[in-house]
PDB file of C-alpha atoms and ligand atoms in Angstrom:
ATOM      1  CA  MET A 483     104.491  78.343  97.235  1.00 37.00           C
ATOM      2  CA  THR A 484     101.107  78.680  98.883  1.00 36.00           C
ATOM      3  CA  THR A 485      98.204  80.980  98.479  1.00 35.00           C
ATOM      4  CA  THR A 486      96.636  80.710 101.768  1.00 37.00           C
ATOM      5  CA  ALA A 487      97.476  83.605 104.133  1.00 38.00           C
ATOM      6  CA  THR A 488      97.936  81.270 107.088  1.00 39.00           C
ATOM      7  CA  ALA A 489     100.875  79.681 105.858  1.00 40.00           C
ATOM      8  CA  ALA A 490     103.385  78.583 108.482  1.00 43.00           C
ATOM      9  CA  GLY A 491     105.876  80.988 109.504  1.00 44.00           C
ATOM     10  CA  GLY A 492     104.378  83.948 107.707  1.00 46.00           C
ATOM     11  CA  PRO A 493     102.971  86.951 109.616  1.00 49.00           C
ATOM     12  CA  GLY A 494      99.365  85.628 110.447  1.00 49.00           C
ATOM     13  CA  ILE A 495      96.429  87.457 109.158  1.00 52.00           C
ATOM     14  CA  ASP A 496      95.668  88.256 112.784  1.00 52.00           C
ATOM     15  CA  ALA A 497      98.785  90.033 113.227  1.00 48.00           C
ATOM     16  CA  PRO A 498      98.445  93.517 115.121  1.00 53.00           C
ATOM     17  CA  ALA A 499      97.386  96.570 113.223  1.00 50.00           C
ATOM     18  CA  ALA A 500     100.918  97.965 113.487  1.00 89.00           C
ATOM     19  CA  VAL A 501     103.015  97.533 110.218  1.00 97.00           C
ATOM     20  CA  ALA A 502     106.756  98.100 109.379  1.00 97.00           C
ATOM     21  CA  ALA A 503     105.789  99.916 106.248  1.00 98.00           C
ATOM     22  CA  ARG A 504     102.967 100.614 104.108  1.00 98.00           C
ATOM     23  CA  LEU A 505     102.720 102.344 100.696  1.00 98.00           C
ATOM     24  CA  THR A 506      99.334 103.223  99.345  1.00 98.00           C
ATOM     25  CA  ASP A 507      98.634 104.086  95.783  1.00 98.00           C
ATOM     26  CA  VAL A 508     102.053 105.606  95.327  1.00 98.00           C
ATOM     27  CA  THR A 509     103.098 107.101  91.903  1.00 97.00           C
ATOM     28  CA  GLN A 510     106.527 108.709  91.255  1.00 97.00           C
ATOM     29  CA  HIS A 511     107.380 110.844  88.330  1.00 95.00           C
ATOM     30  CA  PHE A 512     110.629 112.452  87.279  1.00 93.00           C
ATOM     31  CA  GLY A 513     111.179 114.992  84.447  1.00 87.00           C
ATOM     32  CA  GLU A 514     108.585 115.592  81.549  1.00 83.00           C
ATOM     33  CA  ALA A 515     105.033 114.657  82.226  1.00 81.00           C
ATOM     34  CA  SER A 516     104.659 112.786  78.840  1.00 86.00           C
ATOM     35  CA  ARG A 517     106.939 109.839  80.077  1.00 87.00           C
ATOM     36  CA  PRO A 518     105.445 107.090  81.931  1.00 90.00           C
ATOM     37  CA  PRO A 519     105.764 107.307  85.492  1.00 94.00           C
ATOM     38  CA  VAL A 520     108.960 105.407  87.158  1.00 96.00           C
ATOM     39  CA  LEU A 521     106.512 104.034  89.614  1.00 97.00           C
ATOM     40  CA  GLU A 522     102.574 103.730  89.426  1.00 97.00           C
ATOM     41  CA  HIS A 523      99.890 102.872  91.887  1.00 97.00           C
ATOM     42  CA  ILE A 524     102.113 100.755  94.294  1.00 98.00           C
ATOM     43  CA  ASP A 525     100.295  99.172  97.043  1.00 98.00           C
ATOM     44  CA  LEU A 526     102.600  97.360  99.413  1.00 98.00           C
ATOM     45  CA  THR A 527     102.321  96.420 103.249  1.00 98.00           C
ATOM     46  CA  VAL A 528     105.328  94.987 105.098  1.00 98.00           C
ATOM     47  CA  GLN A 529     104.491  93.307 108.282  1.00 97.00           C
ATOM     48  CA  PRO A 530     106.705  93.737 111.398  1.00 97.00           C
ATOM     49  CA  GLY A 531     109.576  91.143 111.271  1.00 97.00           C
ATOM     50  CA  GLU A 532     108.704  90.249 107.653  1.00 98.00           C
ATOM     51  CA  PHE A 533     111.563  89.832 105.018  1.00 98.00           C
ATOM     52  CA  VAL A 534     110.351  91.018 101.549  1.00 98.00           C
ATOM     53  CA  CYS A 535     112.451  90.918  98.346  1.00 98.00           C
ATOM     54  CA  LEU A 536     111.756  93.664  95.866  1.00 98.00           C
ATOM     55  CA  LEU A 537     112.543  92.149  92.478  1.00 97.00           C
ATOM     56  CA  GLY A 538     112.626  93.732  88.875  1.00 95.00           C
ATOM     57  CA  ALA A 539     115.035  94.440  85.932  1.00 93.00           C
ATOM     58  CA  SER A 540     117.432  97.310  86.422  1.00 91.00           C
ATOM     59  CA  GLY A 541     116.121 100.709  85.947  1.00 92.00           C
ATOM     60  CA  CYS A 542     112.572  99.577  87.058  1.00 94.00           C
ATOM     61  CA  GLY A 543     112.497 101.943  90.203  1.00 96.00           C
ATOM     62  CA  LYS A 544     113.686  99.531  92.929  1.00 97.00           C
ATOM     63  CA  SER A 545     115.978 102.299  94.480  1.00 97.00           C
ATOM     64  CA  THR A 546     113.281 104.799  93.644  1.00 97.00           C
ATOM     65  CA  LEU A 547     110.870 102.953  95.922  1.00 98.00           C
ATOM     66  CA  LEU A 548     113.344 102.361  98.505  1.00 97.00           C
ATOM     67  CA  SER A 549     114.282 106.014  98.910  1.00 97.00           C
ATOM     68  CA  LEU A 550     110.549 106.886  99.288  1.00 98.00           C
ATOM     69  CA  VAL A 551     110.375 104.346 102.233  1.00 98.00           C
ATOM     70  CA  ALA A 552     113.693 105.651 103.518  1.00 96.00           C
ATOM     71  CA  GLY A 553     111.891 109.057 103.622  1.00 96.00           C
ATOM     72  CA  LEU A 554     114.583 110.605 101.291  1.00 95.00           C
ATOM     73  CA  ASP A 555     112.116 111.636  98.721  1.00 97.00           C
ATOM     74  CA  LYS A 556     108.390 112.243  98.586  1.00 97.00           C
ATOM     75  CA  PRO A 557     105.997 110.696  95.940  1.00 97.00           C
ATOM     76  CA  VAL A 558     103.918 112.987  93.617  1.00 96.00           C
ATOM     77  CA  SER A 559     100.902 111.024  94.963  1.00 97.00           C
ATOM     78  CA  GLY A 560     100.101 108.531  97.362  1.00 98.00           C
ATOM     79  CA  GLN A 561     101.071 107.858 100.639  1.00 98.00           C
ATOM     80  CA  VAL A 562     104.197 106.165 102.630  1.00 98.00           C
ATOM     81  CA  ASP A 563     103.833 105.138 106.350  1.00 97.00           C
ATOM     82  CA  VAL A 564     106.676 103.822 108.214  1.00 96.00           C
ATOM     83  CA  PRO A 565     105.221 103.999 111.925  1.00 94.00           C
ATOM     84  CA  GLY A 566     108.665 102.875 113.425  1.00 91.00           C
ATOM     85  CA  GLY A 567     110.830 105.805 112.550  1.00 88.00           C
ATOM     86  CA  ARG A 568     113.667 106.199 110.240  1.00 91.00           C
ATOM     87  CA  PRO A 569     114.679 102.991 108.719  1.00 96.00           C
ATOM     88  CA  ALA A 570     118.444 102.054 108.385  1.00 95.00           C
ATOM     89  CA  LEU A 571     119.772 101.633 104.788  1.00 95.00           C
ATOM     90  CA  MET A 572     122.433  99.600 103.200  1.00 95.00           C
ATOM     91  CA  PHE A 573     123.674 100.009  99.664  1.00 93.00           C
ATOM     92  CA  GLN A 574     125.873  98.005  97.248  1.00 92.00           C
ATOM     93  CA  GLU A 575     128.705 100.259  98.212  1.00 92.00           C
ATOM     94  CA  PRO A 576     129.306  99.917 102.151  1.00 90.00           C
ATOM     95  CA  ALA A 577     129.994 103.625 102.267  1.00 91.00           C
ATOM     96  CA  LEU A 578     132.166 103.479 105.596  1.00 96.00           C
ATOM     97  CA  TYR A 579     134.321 106.175 106.728  1.00 95.00           C
ATOM     98  CA  PRO A 580     137.664 105.249 105.507  1.00 92.00           C
ATOM     99  CA  TRP A 581     139.571 107.082 108.175  1.00 92.00           C
ATOM    100  CA  LEU A 582     137.693 105.245 111.093  1.00 95.00           C
ATOM    101  CA  SER A 583     138.192 101.834 112.292  1.00 97.00           C
ATOM    102  CA  ALA A 584     135.478  99.368 111.803  1.00 97.00           C
ATOM    103  CA  GLY A 585     134.662  99.904 115.383  1.00 97.00           C
ATOM    104  CA  ALA A 586     134.414 103.519 115.205  1.00 97.00           C
ATOM    105  CA  ASN A 587     132.158 103.373 112.232  1.00 97.00           C
ATOM    106  CA  VAL A 588     129.622 101.405 114.234  1.00 97.00           C
ATOM    107  CA  GLU A 589     130.037 103.792 117.204  1.00 97.00           C
ATOM    108  CA  LEU A 590     129.230 106.639 115.171  1.00 96.00           C
ATOM    109  CA  ALA A 591     125.823 105.257 114.440  1.00 96.00           C
ATOM    110  CA  LEU A 592     125.273 104.658 117.997  1.00 97.00           C
ATOM    111  CA  ARG A 593     126.355 108.254 119.079  1.00 97.00           C
ATOM    112  CA  LEU A 594     123.899 109.599 116.281  1.00 94.00           C
ATOM    113  CA  ARG A 595     121.277 107.432 117.975  1.00 93.00           C
ATOM    114  CA  GLY A 596     122.248 109.074 121.334  1.00 95.00           C
ATOM    115  CA  VAL A 597     123.743 105.935 123.113  1.00 97.00           C
ATOM    116  CA  PRO A 598     125.838 107.192 125.868  1.00 97.00           C
ATOM    117  CA  ARG A 599     129.685 107.241 125.333  1.00 96.00           C
ATOM    118  CA  LYS A 600     130.538 104.483 127.883  1.00 96.00           C
ATOM    119  CA  GLU A 601     127.933 102.118 126.379  1.00 97.00           C
ATOM    120  CA  ARG A 602     129.160 102.509 122.823  1.00 97.00           C
ATOM    121  CA  LYS A 603     132.334 100.387 122.661  1.00 96.00           C
ATOM    122  CA  ALA A 604     130.498  97.424 124.370  1.00 96.00           C
ATOM    123  CA  GLU A 605     127.610  97.799 122.142  1.00 96.00           C
ATOM    124  CA  ALA A 606     129.730  98.171 118.843  1.00 97.00           C
ATOM    125  CA  GLN A 607     131.755  94.933 119.958  1.00 96.00           C
ATOM    126  CA  ARG A 608     128.410  93.172 120.360  1.00 96.00           C
ATOM    127  CA  LEU A 609     127.263  94.106 116.831  1.00 96.00           C
ATOM    128  CA  LEU A 610     130.597  93.304 115.335  1.00 97.00           C
ATOM    129  CA  SER A 611     130.361  89.911 116.879  1.00 95.00           C
ATOM    130  CA  LEU A 612     126.662  89.645 115.667  1.00 94.00           C
ATOM    131  CA  VAL A 613     128.231  89.988 111.831  1.00 95.00           C
ATOM    132  CA  ARG A 614     131.084  87.513 113.147  1.00 94.00           C
ATOM    133  CA  LEU A 615     133.637  90.134 113.022  1.00 96.00           C
ATOM    134  CA  ASP A 616     134.882  89.699 116.440  1.00 94.00           C
ATOM    135  CA  GLY A 617     138.264  91.297 116.975  1.00 92.00           C
ATOM    136  CA  ALA A 618     137.921  93.403 113.899  1.00 95.00           C
ATOM    137  CA  ALA A 619     136.997  96.572 115.856  1.00 96.00           C
ATOM    138  CA  PRO A 620     140.483  98.127 115.553  1.00 97.00           C
ATOM    139  CA  LYS A 621     140.838  97.439 112.104  1.00 97.00           C
ATOM    140  CA  ARG A 622     140.966 100.068 109.328  1.00 96.00           C
ATOM    141  CA  VAL A 623     138.514  99.985 106.526  1.00 94.00           C
ATOM    142  CA  HIS A 624     141.249  99.423 103.935  1.00 93.00           C
ATOM    143  CA  GLU A 625     142.500  96.466 105.838  1.00 95.00           C
ATOM    144  CA  LEU A 626     138.987  94.806 105.209  1.00 96.00           C
ATOM    145  CA  SER A 627     137.899  92.603 102.492  1.00 95.00           C
ATOM    146  CA  GLY A 628     134.921  93.376 100.512  1.00 95.00           C
ATOM    147  CA  GLY A 629     132.726  90.932 102.430  1.00 96.00           C
ATOM    148  CA  MET A 630     133.977  92.256 105.530  1.00 96.00           C
ATOM    149  CA  ARG A 631     133.143  95.837 104.838  1.00 97.00           C
ATOM    150  CA  GLN A 632     129.677  94.803 104.090  1.00 96.00           C
ATOM    151  CA  ARG A 633     129.449  93.041 107.443  1.00 96.00           C
ATOM    152  CA  VAL A 634     130.860  96.150 108.993  1.00 97.00           C
ATOM    153  CA  ALA A 635     128.029  98.122 106.860  1.00 97.00           C
ATOM    154  CA  LEU A 636     125.338  95.480 108.227  1.00 96.00           C
ATOM    155  CA  ALA A 637     126.564  96.050 111.958  1.00 96.00           C
ATOM    156  CA  ARG A 638     126.202  99.846 111.519  1.00 96.00           C
ATOM    157  CA  ALA A 639     122.798  99.597 110.078  1.00 95.00           C
ATOM    158  CA  LEU A 640     121.814  97.488 113.076  1.00 95.00           C
ATOM    159  CA  ALA A 641     123.306 100.031 115.450  1.00 95.00           C
ATOM    160  CA  GLN A 642     120.432 102.712 114.132  1.00 93.00           C
ATOM    161  CA  GLU A 643     117.336 102.757 115.607  1.00 84.00           C
ATOM    162  CA  GLY A 644     114.194 101.353 113.867  1.00 85.00           C
ATOM    163  CA  ASP A 645     112.867  98.056 113.162  1.00 92.00           C
ATOM    164  CA  LEU A 646     113.070  98.226 109.497  1.00 97.00           C
ATOM    165  CA  LEU A 647     116.193  97.548 107.463  1.00 97.00           C
ATOM    166  CA  LEU A 648     116.447  98.556 103.730  1.00 98.00           C
ATOM    167  CA  MET A 649     118.840  96.809 101.541  1.00 98.00           C
ATOM    168  CA  ASP A 650     119.631  98.010  98.123  1.00 98.00           C
ATOM    169  CA  GLU A 651     121.470  95.200  96.111  1.00 97.00           C
ATOM    170  CA  PRO A 652     123.893  95.002  98.937  1.00 96.00           C
ATOM    171  CA  PHE A 653     125.884  91.877  97.980  1.00 95.00           C
ATOM    172  CA  ALA A 654     125.722  92.570  94.299  1.00 95.00           C
ATOM    173  CA  ALA A 655     129.527  93.767  94.069  1.00 93.00           C
ATOM    174  CA  LEU A 656     130.720  90.335  95.921  1.00 94.00           C
ATOM    175  CA  ASP A 657     131.957  87.065  94.505  1.00 95.00           C
ATOM    176  CA  ALA A 658     129.424  84.177  94.695  1.00 94.00           C
ATOM    177  CA  ILE A 659     131.059  82.543  97.445  1.00 94.00           C
ATOM    178  CA  THR A 660     131.243  85.605  99.777  1.00 94.00           C
ATOM    179  CA  ARG A 661     127.696  86.406  98.795  1.00 95.00           C
ATOM    180  CA  ASP A 662     126.478  82.818  99.722  1.00 94.00           C
ATOM    181  CA  VAL A 663     128.103  83.268 103.197  1.00 93.00           C
ATOM    182  CA  LEU A 664     126.424  86.600 103.668  1.00 95.00           C
ATOM    183  CA  HIS A 665     123.135  85.260 102.625  1.00 96.00           C
ATOM    184  CA  GLU A 666     123.356  82.701 105.695  1.00 95.00           C
ATOM    185  CA  GLU A 667     124.590  85.384 108.088  1.00 94.00           C
ATOM    186  CA  LEU A 668     121.782  87.828 106.822  1.00 96.00           C
ATOM    187  CA  THR A 669     119.166  84.929 107.360  1.00 97.00           C
ATOM    188  CA  ARG A 670     120.468  84.377 110.942  1.00 96.00           C
ATOM    189  CA  ILE A 671     120.577  88.039 111.873  1.00 95.00           C
ATOM    190  CA  TRP A 672     117.196  88.620 110.428  1.00 96.00           C
ATOM    191  CA  SER A 673     115.672  85.699 112.563  1.00 95.00           C
ATOM    192  CA  GLU A 674     117.536  86.724 115.838  1.00 94.00           C
ATOM    193  CA  THR A 675     116.982  90.520 115.681  1.00 93.00           C
ATOM    194  CA  GLY A 676     113.325  90.116 114.453  1.00 93.00           C
ATOM    195  CA  ARG A 677     113.503  93.118 112.285  1.00 96.00           C
ATOM    196  CA  ALA A 678     111.648  93.781 109.078  1.00 98.00           C
ATOM    197  CA  VAL A 679     113.665  93.840 105.760  1.00 98.00           C
ATOM    198  CA  ILE A 680     112.936  95.054 102.396  1.00 98.00           C
ATOM    199  CA  PHE A 681     115.704  93.703 100.196  1.00 98.00           C
ATOM    200  CA  VAL A 682     116.211  94.917  96.511  1.00 98.00           C
ATOM    201  CA  THR A 683     117.550  92.652  94.096  1.00 97.00           C
ATOM    202  CA  HIS A 684     117.492  91.797  90.255  1.00 96.00           C
ATOM    203  CA  ASN A 685     118.846  88.475  91.219  1.00 96.00           C
ATOM    204  CA  VAL A 686     115.901  85.882  90.967  1.00 97.00           C
ATOM    205  CA  ARG A 687     117.730  83.140  92.921  1.00 97.00           C
ATOM    206  CA  GLU A 688     118.696  85.685  95.655  1.00 98.00           C
ATOM    207  CA  ALA A 689     115.345  86.988  96.144  1.00 98.00           C
ATOM    208  CA  VAL A 690     114.060  83.434  96.586  1.00 98.00           C
ATOM    209  CA  ARG A 691     116.991  82.304  98.765  1.00 98.00           C
ATOM    210  CA  LEU A 692     116.293  85.014 101.363  1.00 98.00           C
ATOM    211  CA  GLY A 693     112.597  86.276 101.234  1.00 98.00           C
ATOM    212  CA  GLN A 694     109.502  85.122 102.791  1.00 98.00           C
ATOM    213  CA  ARG A 695     107.760  86.982 100.086  1.00 98.00           C
ATOM    214  CA  VAL A 696     109.086  87.996  96.596  1.00 98.00           C
ATOM    215  CA  VAL A 697     107.431  91.253  94.841  1.00 98.00           C
ATOM    216  CA  LEU A 698     107.944  91.631  91.195  1.00 97.00           C
ATOM    217  CA  LEU A 699     107.815  94.993  89.671  1.00 97.00           C
ATOM    218  CA  SER A 700     107.537  95.924  85.973  1.00 94.00           C
ATOM    219  CA  SER A 701     109.425  98.754  84.110  1.00 89.00           C
ATOM    220  CA  ARG A 702     108.095 102.019  83.127  1.00 86.00           C
ATOM    221  CA  PRO A 703     105.569 102.223  84.608  1.00 91.00           C
ATOM    222  CA  GLY A 704     106.742 100.252  87.912  1.00 94.00           C
ATOM    223  CA  ARG A 705     103.833  98.386  88.922  1.00 96.00           C
ATOM    224  CA  VAL A 706     103.672  95.137  91.389  1.00 97.00           C
ATOM    225  CA  VAL A 707     103.120  92.451  88.645  1.00 94.00           C
ATOM    226  CA  ARG A 708     102.816  89.677  90.961  1.00 96.00           C
ATOM    227  CA  GLU A 709     103.963  88.274  94.292  1.00 97.00           C
ATOM    228  CA  TRP A 710     104.979  84.974  95.557  1.00 98.00           C
ATOM    229  CA  ARG A 711     104.802  83.924  99.338  1.00 98.00           C
ATOM    230  CA  ILE A 712     108.170  81.551  99.822  1.00 98.00           C
ATOM    231  CA  ASP A 713     107.618  78.893 102.598  1.00 95.00           C
ATOM    232  CA  ILE A 714     110.614  76.775 101.744  1.00 97.00           C
ATOM    233  CA  PRO A 715     111.984  76.232 105.232  1.00 96.00           C
ATOM    234  CA  GLN A 716     115.379  78.429 106.031  1.00 95.00           C
ATOM    235  CA  PRO A 717     118.148  78.245 106.139  1.00 92.00           C
ATOM    236  CA  ARG A 718     117.847  77.631 102.261  1.00 97.00           C
ATOM    237  CA  ARG A 719     120.768  77.190  99.750  1.00 95.00           C
ATOM    238  CA  ILE A 720     120.630  79.009  96.559  1.00 94.00           C
ATOM    239  CA  GLU A 721     121.382  75.673  94.708  1.00 94.00           C
ATOM    240  CA  ASP A 722     118.501  73.906  96.627  1.00 96.00           C
ATOM    241  CA  ALA A 723     116.164  71.995  94.064  1.00 97.00           C
ATOM    242  CA  ASP A 724     113.037  73.947  95.348  1.00 97.00           C
ATOM    243  CA  VAL A 725     114.788  77.227  95.113  1.00 98.00           C
ATOM    244  CA  SER A 726     115.837  76.518  91.766  1.00 98.00           C
ATOM    245  CA  ALA A 727     112.485  75.458  90.694  1.00 98.00           C
ATOM    246  CA  LEU A 728     110.668  78.666  91.841  1.00 98.00           C
ATOM    247  CA  SER A 729     113.385  80.741  90.611  1.00 98.00           C
ATOM    248  CA  ALA A 730     112.785  79.394  87.058  1.00 98.00           C
ATOM    249  CA  GLU A 731     109.007  80.230  87.370  1.00 97.00           C
ATOM    250  CA  ILE A 732     109.710  83.737  88.540  1.00 97.00           C
ATOM    251  CA  THR A 733     112.423  84.188  85.842  1.00 97.00           C
ATOM    252  CA  GLU A 734     109.795  83.353  83.233  1.00 96.00           C
ATOM    253  CA  HIS A 735     107.689  86.330  84.506  1.00 94.00           C
ATOM    254  CA  LEU A 736     110.658  88.582  84.697  1.00 93.00           C
ATOM    255  CA  ARG A 737     111.491  87.740  81.031  1.00 92.00           C
ATOM    256  CA  GLU A 738     107.992  88.547  79.910  1.00 90.00           C
ATOM    257  CA  GLU A 739     108.140  91.934  81.761  1.00 86.00           C
ATOM    258  CA  ILE A 740     111.485  92.589  80.363  1.00 84.00           C
ATOM    259  CA  ALA A 741     110.354  91.655  76.728  1.00 86.00           C
ATOM    260  CA  ARG A 742     107.211  93.778  77.001  1.00 81.00           C
ATOM    261  CA  HIS A 743     109.660  96.696  77.628  1.00 74.00           C
ATOM    262  CA  GLY A 744     112.212  96.145  75.292  1.00 61.00           C
ATOM    263  CA  HIS A 745     115.028  96.193  77.718  1.00 52.00           C
TER     264      HIS A 745
HETATM  265  N1  ADP K 371     116.128 111.851  90.841  1.00 65.89           N
HETATM  266  C1  ADP K 371     115.810 111.333  89.503  1.00 65.89           C
HETATM  267  N2  ADP K 371     115.575 112.054  88.599  1.00 65.89           N
HETATM  268  C2  ADP K 371     115.254 111.728  87.501  1.00 65.89           C
HETATM  269  N3  ADP K 371     115.061 110.400  87.154  1.00 65.89           N
HETATM  270  C3  ADP K 371     115.351 109.623  88.013  1.00 65.89           C
HETATM  271  C4  ADP K 371     115.756 110.072  89.319  1.00 65.89           C
HETATM  272  N4  ADP K 371     116.084 108.820  90.098  1.00 65.89           N
HETATM  273  C5  ADP K 371     115.649 107.854  89.205  1.00 65.89           C
HETATM  274  N5  ADP K 371     115.439 108.154  88.144  1.00 65.89           N
HETATM  275  C6  ADP K 371     115.131 107.372  86.901  1.00 65.89           C
HETATM  276  O1  ADP K 371     113.956 106.287  87.460  1.00 65.89           O
HETATM  277  C7  ADP K 371     114.408 105.184  86.729  1.00 65.89           C
HETATM  278  C8  ADP K 371     114.304 104.093  87.977  1.00 65.89           C
HETATM  279  O2  ADP K 371     115.581 104.225  88.549  1.00 65.89           O
HETATM  280  P1  ADP K 371     116.002 103.513  89.907  1.00 65.89           P
HETATM  281  O3  ADP K 371     114.952 103.528  90.793  1.00 65.89           O
HETATM  282  O4  ADP K 371     117.304 103.749  90.218  1.00 65.89           O
HETATM  283  O5  ADP K 371     115.897 101.988  89.235  1.00 65.89           O
HETATM  284  P2  ADP K 371     116.514 100.606  89.734  1.00 65.89           P
HETATM  285  O6  ADP K 371     117.118 100.620  91.150  1.00 65.89           O
HETATM  286  O7  ADP K 371     115.323  99.550  89.579  1.00 65.89           O
HETATM  287  O8  ADP K 371     117.698 100.007  88.932  1.00 65.89           O
HETATM  288  C9  ADP K 371     115.301 105.133  85.946  1.00 65.89           C
HETATM  289  O9  ADP K 371     114.957 105.486  84.588  1.00 65.89           O
HETATM  290  C10 ADP K 371     116.169 106.304  86.271  1.00 65.89           C
HETATM  291  O10 ADP K 371     116.893 107.195  85.442  1.00 65.89           O
HETATM  292 MG1   MG K 372     118.831 100.471  92.147  1.00 65.89          MG
END
């Protein structure tokens, strides 16, 4: 971890004014006004091409924050700017259409984006091959393993326009080995496509394995407690010594937050 803004590999301080996403003093509230807000005074800027992990205990407001960035909901106060248009979303459940093949699921996203019919098949093949599912296009969703379904969901997310990918605990339901492989794939695809990613997780090691920056949220009210810039070179492995050391440090802070709120 460094504290300098000029860390190698990071988006330099002289990066163009355009941002992938910016939240300015965002507060979100549900239900009675007497309860603390779910999110309070959140300021967060994600640079183009940056990989940011949002980390926090369950129920702290991570999905709420992501839905604001996705434009699915509006904050009670503050501002959310996503200049590059509607971001692509990926969840824990792949949410594929089960009656369509893997290829058709990706083609559907291309159709919604307005890609001409005759180009869709080849583009879907290209995206499936990017997630290493060459040859899987004709397969039905039920023929695919959980890991393969998440690969299709990733290909479908990449089929959407926009340079921002929002991922909400996308690998939480997978076994550890499959998750490891998908971490590798996601790191590779992120560096090949240059998209910005906001990746939500409650898993500290996963955040340190993937992110250029880890942003720790507190619970009720959800605030940005602290953030870490991570310049451990990619590809990292979850069991690397420096990944473990930084994870231990972040876990301490997360524990303090959880203890403070009695979860
Ligand atoms: N639409 C909603 N209406 C009322 N409460 C909500 C709504 N969405 C989320 N919440 C509450 O906001 C808190 C944060 O939820 P969420 O963002 O899903 O947390 P996380 O994703 O970090 O687990 C929870 O207490 C949840 O019950
Ligand atoms: Mg959530």
